[in-house]
Amino acid sequence: MSKQQRVWVSRPLFPEVLATLAQHVDLCVETKESKRTPEQLHAKLADVDGAIVGLSDRIDAAAIAGHHRLRAVANLGVGYNNLDLAALTAAGIIATNTPDVLTQTTADYAWALLLAAARRVSSAERWLRAGRWRGGMRFDDWLGVDVHGKTLGILGMGRIGQAVARRASGFDMRVIYHNRSRLPEAVERDCRATWVDKTALLQQADHLVLVLPYGAQSHHAIGAAELDMMKRTAVLVNIARGGIVDDAALAVALRDGRLAAAGLDVFEGEPAVNPALRELDNAVLSPHIASASADTRRAMAQLAADNLLAALGFGPQAGHPPSWLNPEARGRACR
Ligand code: DGY
């Protein structure tokens, strides 16, 4: 049966989540995720009331130009640097994201990368799989750097940064952080974390995890100068966004031994990855999967669907999507 409202979903989602959407709206679901040109994206958004999009979909003024039917865009992710919030708000289009549901899983993954990079897990596995473990291994082969008992630095101390910090207790680590605004004392106590300025963070951290949002202010927050300030034995972990680190400068620092290792889940211009990084054995690389556990991806998809349905006027939260990024866009919603 044809329904009045139409929704475009930019990638395949869990069938049970699509089923909740399909109870209310006509769906057009893409069969694979892909980086679309601005023209393709503009065409996809024509004649739909809502869209579920992800990081590779750049929803800006050009993408929504002339699309007077479009009332809501639900992002699959807590980070929403792919959305031009000002343009969406100016057009009265509701924008939503998926906070909270991914906090713990993403924090787990920061630790997975930190431990894998510090203890050389990926390169050791590549070596073993290549059939090179034939005996004769030296006692001082495969030496990594310790994580336990060290100082963990965290740049960006929102929900995920705090969850990363809490896990450090189990490793007997001191935690220092830098954030634009200092956390309330009670939160600092709970995370056992101490605020320091950015220079102190870079100089004192034995290992540094990046968990800050991407924007003009955080572009290349870690470049050659910042890498130079870090300890040579340090591991850098980026689970935040590509572009926060100058990947070319990082590759040089890793190659020259000015940094022990890096664990990277995000890249400048992803899915492209700087070829110099791909060559390095001391870089653990993964394809932006920090939130990718089955439970969490399902919860993210469901939250995006709930947000969209509420934005389009369905369900108990009609008119009030649970994670509404731009309440000031009220107006075109639920006309
Ligand atoms: C997020 O939620 O921001 C993750 O990085 C997925 O894009």
CSV table of N, CA, C and O in Angstrom, one decimal, residues 90-198:
chain,number,residue,atom,x,y,z
A,90,ALA,N,18.4,26.7,8.5
A,90,ALA,CA,17.8,27.8,7.7
A,90,ALA,C,16.7,27.3,6.8
A,90,ALA,O,15.7,28.1,6.6
A,91,ALA,N,16.8,26.1,6.4
A,91,ALA,CA,15.7,25.6,5.5
A,91,ALA,C,14.6,24.9,6.3
A,91,ALA,O,13.6,24.4,5.8
A,92,GLY,N,14.7,25.0,7.7
A,92,GLY,CA,13.7,24.4,8.5
A,92,GLY,C,13.6,22.9,8.5
A,92,GLY,O,12.6,22.3,8.8
A,93,ILE,N,14.8,22.3,8.2
A,93,ILE,CA,14.8,20.8,8.1
A,93,ILE,C,15.4,20.3,9.4
A,93,ILE,O,16.5,20.8,9.9
A,94,ILE,N,14.7,19.4,10.0
A,94,ILE,CA,15.1,18.8,11.3
A,94,ILE,C,16.4,17.9,11.0
A,94,ILE,O,16.4,17.1,10.1
A,95,ALA,N,17.4,18.0,11.9
A,95,ALA,CA,18.6,17.2,11.8
A,95,ALA,C,18.7,16.4,13.1
A,95,ALA,O,18.5,17.0,14.2
A,96,THR,N,19.1,15.2,13.0
A,96,THR,CA,19.3,14.4,14.3
A,96,THR,C,20.5,13.5,14.1
A,96,THR,O,21.0,13.3,13.0
A,97,ASN,N,21.0,13.0,15.3
A,97,ASN,CA,22.2,12.2,15.3
A,97,ASN,C,21.9,11.0,16.2
A,97,ASN,O,20.8,10.8,16.7
A,98,THR,N,23.0,10.2,16.5
A,98,THR,CA,22.7,9.0,17.4
A,98,THR,C,23.7,9.0,18.6
A,98,THR,O,24.6,8.1,18.6
A,99,PRO,N,23.5,9.9,19.5
A,99,PRO,CA,24.4,9.9,20.7
A,99,PRO,C,24.1,8.8,21.6
A,99,PRO,O,23.1,8.1,21.5
A,100,ASP,N,25.0,8.6,22.6
A,100,ASP,CA,24.8,7.7,23.8
A,100,ASP,C,24.8,6.2,23.4
A,100,ASP,O,25.6,5.5,24.1
A,101,VAL,N,24.1,5.8,22.4
A,101,VAL,CA,24.0,4.3,22.2
A,101,VAL,C,25.3,3.7,21.8
A,101,VAL,O,25.5,2.5,21.9
A,102,LEU,N,26.3,4.6,21.3
A,102,LEU,CA,27.5,4.0,20.8
A,102,LEU,C,28.7,4.3,21.7
A,102,LEU,O,29.8,3.9,21.5
A,103,THR,N,28.4,5.0,22.8
A,103,THR,CA,29.5,5.5,23.7
A,103,THR,C,30.4,4.4,24.2
A,103,THR,O,31.7,4.5,24.0
A,104,GLN,N,29.9,3.4,24.8
A,104,GLN,CA,30.7,2.3,25.4
A,104,GLN,C,31.4,1.5,24.3
A,104,GLN,O,32.6,1.2,24.5
A,105,THR,N,30.7,1.2,23.2
A,105,THR,CA,31.4,0.4,22.2
A,105,THR,C,32.5,1.1,21.6
A,105,THR,O,33.6,0.5,21.3
A,106,THR,N,32.3,2.4,21.3
A,106,THR,CA,33.4,3.2,20.7
A,106,THR,C,34.6,3.3,21.7
A,106,THR,O,35.8,3.3,21.2
A,107,ALA,N,34.3,3.5,23.0
A,107,ALA,CA,35.4,3.6,24.0
A,107,ALA,C,36.1,2.2,24.0
A,107,ALA,O,37.4,2.2,24.1
A,108,ASP,N,35.4,1.1,23.9
A,108,ASP,CA,36.1,-0.2,23.9
A,108,ASP,C,37.1,-0.2,22.7
A,108,ASP,O,38.2,-0.7,22.9
A,109,TYR,N,36.7,0.3,21.6
A,109,TYR,CA,37.5,0.2,20.4
A,109,TYR,C,38.7,1.1,20.5
A,109,TYR,O,39.8,0.7,20.0
A,110,ALA,N,38.6,2.2,21.2
A,110,ALA,CA,39.8,3.0,21.4
A,110,ALA,C,40.9,2.2,22.1
A,110,ALA,O,42.1,2.2,21.8
A,111,TRP,N,40.4,1.4,23.1
A,111,TRP,CA,41.4,0.6,23.8
A,111,TRP,C,41.9,-0.6,23.0
A,111,TRP,O,43.1,-1.0,23.1
A,112,ALA,N,41.0,-1.1,22.1
A,112,ALA,CA,41.5,-2.2,21.2
A,112,ALA,C,42.6,-1.6,20.3
A,112,ALA,O,43.7,-2.3,20.2
A,113,LEU,N,42.5,-0.4,19.8
A,113,LEU,CA,43.5,0.1,18.9
A,113,LEU,C,44.8,0.5,19.7
A,113,LEU,O,45.9,0.3,19.3
A,114,LEU,N,44.6,1.0,20.9
A,114,LEU,CA,45.7,1.4,21.8
A,114,LEU,C,46.6,0.2,22.1
A,114,LEU,O,47.8,0.2,21.9
A,115,LEU,N,45.9,-0.9,22.5
A,115,LEU,CA,46.6,-2.1,22.9
A,115,LEU,C,47.2,-2.8,21.7
A,115,LEU,O,48.4,-3.2,21.8
A,116,ALA,N,46.5,-2.8,20.6
A,116,ALA,CA,47.0,-3.4,19.4
A,116,ALA,C,48.3,-2.7,18.9
A,116,ALA,O,49.3,-3.3,18.5
A,117,ALA,N,48.2,-1.4,18.9
A,117,ALA,CA,49.3,-0.6,18.4
A,117,ALA,C,50.5,-0.7,19.3
A,117,ALA,O,51.7,-0.9,18.9
A,118,ALA,N,50.2,-0.6,20.7
A,118,ALA,CA,51.3,-0.6,21.6
A,118,ALA,C,52.0,-1.9,21.6
A,118,ALA,O,53.3,-2.0,21.8
A,119,ARG,N,51.3,-3.0,21.5
A,119,ARG,CA,51.8,-4.4,21.6
A,119,ARG,C,52.1,-5.0,20.2
A,119,ARG,O,52.3,-6.2,20.2
A,120,ARG,N,51.9,-4.3,19.2
A,120,ARG,CA,52.3,-4.7,17.8
A,120,ARG,C,51.5,-5.9,17.3
A,120,ARG,O,52.0,-6.8,16.6
A,121,VAL,N,50.3,-5.9,17.7
A,121,VAL,CA,49.4,-7.1,17.4
A,121,VAL,C,49.3,-7.3,15.9
A,121,VAL,O,49.5,-8.4,15.4
A,122,SER,N,49.0,-6.3,15.2
A,122,SER,CA,48.7,-6.4,13.7
A,122,SER,C,49.9,-6.9,13.0
A,122,SER,O,49.9,-7.8,12.1
A,123,SER,N,51.1,-6.2,13.3
A,123,SER,CA,52.3,-6.6,12.5
A,123,SER,C,52.8,-8.0,12.9
A,123,SER,O,53.2,-8.7,12.0
A,124,ALA,N,52.6,-8.3,14.1
A,124,ALA,CA,53.0,-9.7,14.5
A,124,ALA,C,52.2,-10.7,13.8
A,124,ALA,O,52.6,-11.8,13.4
A,125,GLU,N,50.9,-10.4,13.7
A,125,GLU,CA,50.0,-11.4,13.1
A,125,GLU,C,50.3,-11.5,11.6
A,125,GLU,O,50.3,-12.6,11.0
A,126,ARG,N,50.6,-10.3,10.9
A,126,ARG,CA,50.9,-10.4,9.5
A,126,ARG,C,52.2,-11.2,9.3
A,126,ARG,O,52.3,-12.0,8.4
A,127,TRP,N,53.2,-11.1,10.2
A,127,TRP,CA,54.4,-11.8,10.1
A,127,TRP,C,54.2,-13.3,10.3
A,127,TRP,O,54.7,-14.1,9.5
A,128,LEU,N,53.3,-13.7,11.3
A,128,LEU,CA,53.0,-15.1,11.5
A,128,LEU,C,52.3,-15.7,10.3
A,128,LEU,O,52.6,-16.7,9.8
A,129,ARG,N,51.3,-14.9,9.8
A,129,ARG,CA,50.5,-15.4,8.7
A,129,ARG,C,51.3,-15.6,7.4
A,129,ARG,O,51.0,-16.4,6.6
A,130,ALA,N,52.4,-14.8,7.3
A,130,ALA,CA,53.3,-14.9,6.2
A,130,ALA,C,54.2,-16.2,6.3
A,130,ALA,O,55.1,-16.4,5.5
A,131,GLY,N,54.0,-16.9,7.4
A,131,GLY,CA,54.8,-18.2,7.5
A,131,GLY,C,56.3,-17.9,8.0
A,131,GLY,O,57.1,-18.7,7.7
A,132,ARG,N,56.5,-16.7,8.6
A,132,ARG,CA,57.9,-16.4,9.0
A,132,ARG,C,58.3,-16.8,10.4
A,132,ARG,O,59.4,-16.6,10.8
A,133,TRP,N,57.4,-17.4,11.1
A,133,TRP,CA,57.7,-17.9,12.5
A,133,TRP,C,58.2,-19.3,12.4
A,133,TRP,O,57.5,-20.3,12.3
A,134,ARG,N,59.6,-19.4,12.2
A,134,ARG,CA,60.2,-20.7,12.0
A,134,ARG,C,61.2,-21.1,13.1
A,134,ARG,O,62.1,-21.8,12.9
A,135,GLY,N,61.0,-20.5,14.3
A,135,GLY,CA,62.0,-20.7,15.3
A,135,GLY,C,63.1,-19.7,15.2
A,135,GLY,O,63.1,-18.9,14.3
A,136,GLY,N,63.9,-19.7,16.2
A,136,GLY,CA,65.0,-18.7,16.2
A,136,GLY,C,64.6,-17.3,16.5
A,136,GLY,O,65.4,-16.4,16.2
A,137,MET,N,63.5,-17.2,17.1
A,137,MET,CA,63.0,-15.9,17.5
A,137,MET,C,63.9,-15.4,18.7
A,137,MET,O,64.1,-16.1,19.6
A,138,ARG,N,64.3,-14.1,18.6
A,138,ARG,CA,65.1,-13.6,19.7
A,138,ARG,C,64.2,-13.1,20.9
A,138,ARG,O,63.1,-12.8,20.7
A,139,PHE,N,64.9,-13.1,22.1
A,139,PHE,CA,64.1,-12.7,23.3
A,139,PHE,C,63.7,-11.2,23.2
A,139,PHE,O,62.8,-10.8,23.8
A,140,ASP,N,64.5,-10.5,22.4
A,140,ASP,CA,64.2,-9.1,22.3
A,140,ASP,C,63.5,-8.7,21.0
A,140,ASP,O,63.5,-7.6,20.5
A,141,ASP,N,62.9,-9.7,20.3
A,141,ASP,CA,62.0,-9.5,19.2
A,141,ASP,C,60.7,-9.0,19.6
A,141,ASP,O,60.2,-9.3,20.7
A,142,TRP,N,60.0,-8.3,18.8
A,142,TRP,CA,58.6,-7.9,19.0
A,142,TRP,C,58.4,-7.1,20.3
A,142,TRP,O,57.3,-7.2,20.9
A,143,LEU,N,59.3,-6.3,20.6
A,143,LEU,CA,59.2,-5.5,21.8
A,143,LEU,C,58.2,-4.3,21.5
A,143,LEU,O,58.4,-3.6,20.6
A,144,GLY,N,57.2,-4.2,22.3
A,144,GLY,CA,56.2,-3.1,22.2
A,144,GLY,C,56.5,-2.1,23.4
A,144,GLY,O,57.5,-2.1,24.0
A,145,VAL,N,55.5,-1.3,23.6
A,145,VAL,CA,55.5,-0.4,24.7
A,145,VAL,C,54.4,-0.7,25.7
A,145,VAL,O,53.3,-1.2,25.2
A,146,ASP,N,54.6,-0.5,27.0
A,146,ASP,CA,53.6,-0.9,27.9
A,146,ASP,C,52.5,0.2,27.9
A,146,ASP,O,52.7,1.4,27.6
A,147,VAL,N,51.3,-0.3,28.3
A,147,VAL,CA,50.2,0.6,28.5
A,147,VAL,C,49.9,0.7,30.0
A,147,VAL,O,49.7,1.9,30.5
A,148,HIS,N,49.9,-0.4,30.7
A,148,HIS,CA,49.5,-0.3,32.1
A,148,HIS,C,50.5,0.6,32.9
A,148,HIS,O,51.7,0.6,32.5
A,149,GLY,N,50.0,1.3,33.9
A,149,GLY,CA,50.8,2.1,34.7
A,149,GLY,C,51.3,3.4,34.1
A,149,GLY,O,52.1,4.1,34.7
A,150,LYS,N,50.9,3.6,32.9
A,150,LYS,CA,51.4,4.8,32.1
A,150,LYS,C,50.4,6.0,32.3
A,150,LYS,O,49.4,5.8,32.9
A,151,THR,N,50.7,7.1,31.6
A,151,THR,CA,49.8,8.2,31.7
A,151,THR,C,49.0,8.3,30.3
A,151,THR,O,49.6,8.3,29.3
A,152,LEU,N,47.7,8.2,30.5
A,152,LEU,CA,46.9,8.3,29.3
A,152,LEU,C,46.4,9.7,29.1
A,152,LEU,O,45.9,10.3,30.0
A,153,GLY,N,46.6,10.2,27.9
A,153,GLY,CA,46.1,11.5,27.5
A,153,GLY,C,44.9,11.4,26.7
A,153,GLY,O,44.8,10.5,25.8
A,154,ILE,N,43.9,12.3,26.9
A,154,ILE,CA,42.7,12.2,26.1
A,154,ILE,C,42.4,13.7,25.6
A,154,ILE,O,42.3,14.6,26.4
A,155,LEU,N,42.3,13.8,24.3
A,155,LEU,CA,42.0,15.1,23.7
A,155,LEU,C,40.5,15.1,23.3
A,155,LEU,O,40.2,14.4,22.4
A,156,GLY,N,39.7,15.9,24.0
A,156,GLY,CA,38.2,15.8,23.8
A,156,GLY,C,37.6,15.0,24.8
A,156,GLY,O,37.9,13.8,24.9
A,157,MET,N,36.9,15.6,25.7
A,157,MET,CA,36.4,14.8,26.9
A,157,MET,C,34.9,14.9,27.0
A,157,MET,O,34.3,15.2,28.0
A,158,GLY,N,34.2,14.5,25.9
A,158,GLY,CA,32.8,14.3,25.9
A,158,GLY,C,32.4,13.0,26.5
A,158,GLY,O,33.2,12.3,27.2
A,159,ARG,N,31.3,12.5,26.1
A,159,ARG,CA,30.8,11.2,26.6
A,159,ARG,C,31.8,10.1,26.3
A,159,ARG,O,32.1,9.2,27.2
A,160,ILE,N,32.3,10.0,25.1
A,160,ILE,CA,33.2,8.9,24.7
A,160,ILE,C,34.5,9.1,25.4
A,160,ILE,O,35.1,8.1,25.9
A,161,GLY,N,35.0,10.3,25.4
A,161,GLY,CA,36.3,10.5,26.1
A,161,GLY,C,36.2,10.1,27.6
A,161,GLY,O,37.2,9.4,28.1
A,162,GLN,N,35.1,10.4,28.2
A,162,GLN,CA,34.9,10.0,29.6
A,162,GLN,C,34.9,8.5,29.8
A,162,GLN,O,35.4,7.9,30.7
A,163,ALA,N,34.2,7.8,28.8
A,163,ALA,CA,34.2,6.3,28.9
A,163,ALA,C,35.5,5.7,28.6
A,163,ALA,O,35.9,4.7,29.3
A,164,VAL,N,36.4,6.3,27.8
A,164,VAL,CA,37.7,5.9,27.6
A,164,VAL,C,38.5,6.0,28.9
A,164,VAL,O,39.2,5.1,29.4
A,165,ALA,N,38.3,7.2,29.6
A,165,ALA,CA,39.0,7.5,30.8
A,165,ALA,C,38.7,6.5,31.9
A,165,ALA,O,39.5,6.0,32.6
A,166,ARG,N,37.4,6.2,32.0
A,166,ARG,CA,37.0,5.3,33.1
A,166,ARG,C,37.6,3.9,33.0
A,166,ARG,O,38.0,3.3,34.0
A,167,ARG,N,37.9,3.5,31.7
A,167,ARG,CA,38.5,2.2,31.5
A,167,ARG,C,39.9,2.1,32.0
A,167,ARG,O,40.5,1.1,32.2
A,168,ALA,N,40.6,3.3,32.1
A,168,ALA,CA,42.0,3.4,32.4
A,168,ALA,C,42.3,2.9,33.8
A,168,ALA,O,43.4,2.5,34.1
A,169,SER,N,41.3,2.9,34.7
A,169,SER,CA,41.5,2.5,36.1
A,169,SER,C,42.0,1.0,36.1
A,169,SER,O,42.9,0.7,36.9
A,170,GLY,N,41.4,0.2,35.3
A,170,GLY,CA,41.8,-1.2,35.2
A,170,GLY,C,43.3,-1.4,34.8
A,170,GLY,O,43.8,-2.5,35.0
A,171,PHE,N,43.8,-0.4,34.2
A,171,PHE,CA,45.2,-0.5,33.8
A,171,PHE,C,46.2,0.4,34.7
A,171,PHE,O,47.3,0.6,34.3
A,172,ASP,N,45.6,0.8,35.8
A,172,ASP,CA,46.4,1.6,36.8
A,172,ASP,C,47.1,2.8,36.1
A,172,ASP,O,48.2,3.0,36.3
A,173,MET,N,46.3,3.5,35.3
A,173,MET,CA,46.9,4.6,34.6
A,173,MET,C,46.5,5.9,35.2
A,173,MET,O,45.4,6.0,35.8
A,174,ARG,N,47.4,6.9,35.1
A,174,ARG,CA,47.0,8.3,35.4
A,174,ARG,C,46.3,8.8,34.2
A,174,ARG,O,46.8,8.5,33.0
A,175,VAL,N,45.3,9.6,34.3
A,175,VAL,CA,44.6,10.1,33.1
A,175,VAL,C,44.7,11.7,33.2
A,175,VAL,O,44.3,12.3,34.2
A,176,ILE,N,45.1,12.2,32.1
A,176,ILE,CA,45.1,13.7,31.9
A,176,ILE,C,44.2,14.0,30.6
A,176,ILE,O,44.2,13.1,29.7
A,177,TYR,N,43.6,15.1,30.6
A,177,TYR,CA,42.8,15.4,29.4
A,177,TYR,C,42.8,16.9,29.1
A,177,TYR,O,43.2,17.7,29.9
A,178,HIS,N,42.5,17.2,27.8
A,178,HIS,CA,42.3,18.5,27.4
A,178,HIS,C,41.0,18.7,26.7
A,178,HIS,O,40.7,17.8,25.8
A,179,ASN,N,40.3,19.7,27.0
A,179,ASN,CA,39.0,19.9,26.4
A,179,ASN,C,38.8,21.4,26.4
A,179,ASN,O,39.4,22.1,27.3
A,180,ARG,N,38.0,21.9,25.5
A,180,ARG,CA,37.8,23.4,25.5
A,180,ARG,C,37.3,23.8,26.9
A,180,ARG,O,37.8,24.8,27.4
A,181,SER,N,36.3,23.1,27.4
A,181,SER,CA,35.9,23.5,28.8
A,181,SER,C,36.2,22.4,29.7
A,181,SER,O,36.0,21.2,29.4
A,182,ARG,N,36.6,22.8,30.9
A,182,ARG,CA,36.9,21.8,31.9
A,182,ARG,C,35.7,21.2,32.5
A,182,ARG,O,34.6,21.8,32.6
A,183,LEU,N,35.8,19.9,32.8
A,183,LEU,CA,34.6,19.2,33.3
A,183,LEU,C,34.3,19.6,34.7
A,183,LEU,O,35.2,19.9,35.4
A,184,PRO,N,33.0,19.4,35.1
A,184,PRO,CA,32.7,19.6,36.6
A,184,PRO,C,33.6,18.7,37.4
A,184,PRO,O,33.9,17.6,37.0
A,185,GLU,N,33.9,19.2,38.6
A,185,GLU,CA,34.8,18.4,39.5
A,185,GLU,C,34.4,17.0,39.7
A,185,GLU,O,35.1,16.0,39.8
A,186,ALA,N,33.0,16.8,39.9
A,186,ALA,CA,32.5,15.5,40.2
A,186,ALA,C,32.7,14.6,39.0
A,186,ALA,O,33.1,13.4,39.2
A,187,VAL,N,32.6,15.1,37.8
A,187,VAL,CA,32.9,14.2,36.6
A,187,VAL,C,34.4,13.9,36.6
A,187,VAL,O,34.8,12.7,36.3
A,188,GLU,N,35.2,14.9,36.8
A,188,GLU,CA,36.7,14.6,36.8
A,188,GLU,C,37.0,13.5,37.8
A,188,GLU,O,37.8,12.6,37.6
A,189,ARG,N,36.4,13.6,39.0
A,189,ARG,CA,36.7,12.6,40.1
A,189,ARG,C,36.2,11.3,39.6
A,189,ARG,O,37.0,10.3,39.7
A,190,ASP,N,35.0,11.2,39.0
A,190,ASP,CA,34.5,10.0,38.6
A,190,ASP,C,35.4,9.3,37.5
A,190,ASP,O,35.5,8.1,37.4
A,191,CYS,N,35.9,10.2,36.6
A,191,CYS,CA,36.8,9.6,35.6
A,191,CYS,C,38.2,9.5,36.0
A,191,CYS,O,39.1,9.1,35.2
A,192,ARG,N,38.5,10.0,37.2
A,192,ARG,CA,39.9,10.1,37.7
A,192,ARG,C,40.8,10.8,36.7
A,192,ARG,O,41.9,10.3,36.3
A,193,ALA,N,40.3,11.9,36.2
A,193,ALA,CA,41.0,12.6,35.1
A,193,ALA,C,41.4,14.0,35.5
A,193,ALA,O,40.5,14.7,36.2
A,194,THR,N,42.5,14.5,35.1
A,194,THR,CA,43.0,15.8,35.5
A,194,THR,C,43.1,16.7,34.2
A,194,THR,O,43.7,16.2,33.2
A,195,TRP,N,42.5,17.9,34.2
A,195,TRP,CA,42.6,18.8,33.1
A,195,TRP,C,44.0,19.4,33.0
A,195,TRP,O,44.6,19.8,34.0
A,196,VAL,N,44.5,19.4,31.8
A,196,VAL,CA,45.8,20.1,31.6
A,196,VAL,C,45.7,20.9,30.3
A,196,VAL,O,44.8,20.6,29.5
A,197,ASP,N,46.6,21.8,30.0
A,197,ASP,CA,46.5,22.5,28.7
A,197,ASP,C,47.1,21.6,27.6
A,197,ASP,O,47.6,20.5,27.9
A,198,LYS,N,46.8,22.0,26.4
A,198,LYS,CA,47.1,21.1,25.3
A,198,LYS,C,48.6,20.8,25.2
A,198,LYS,O,49.0,19.6,24.9
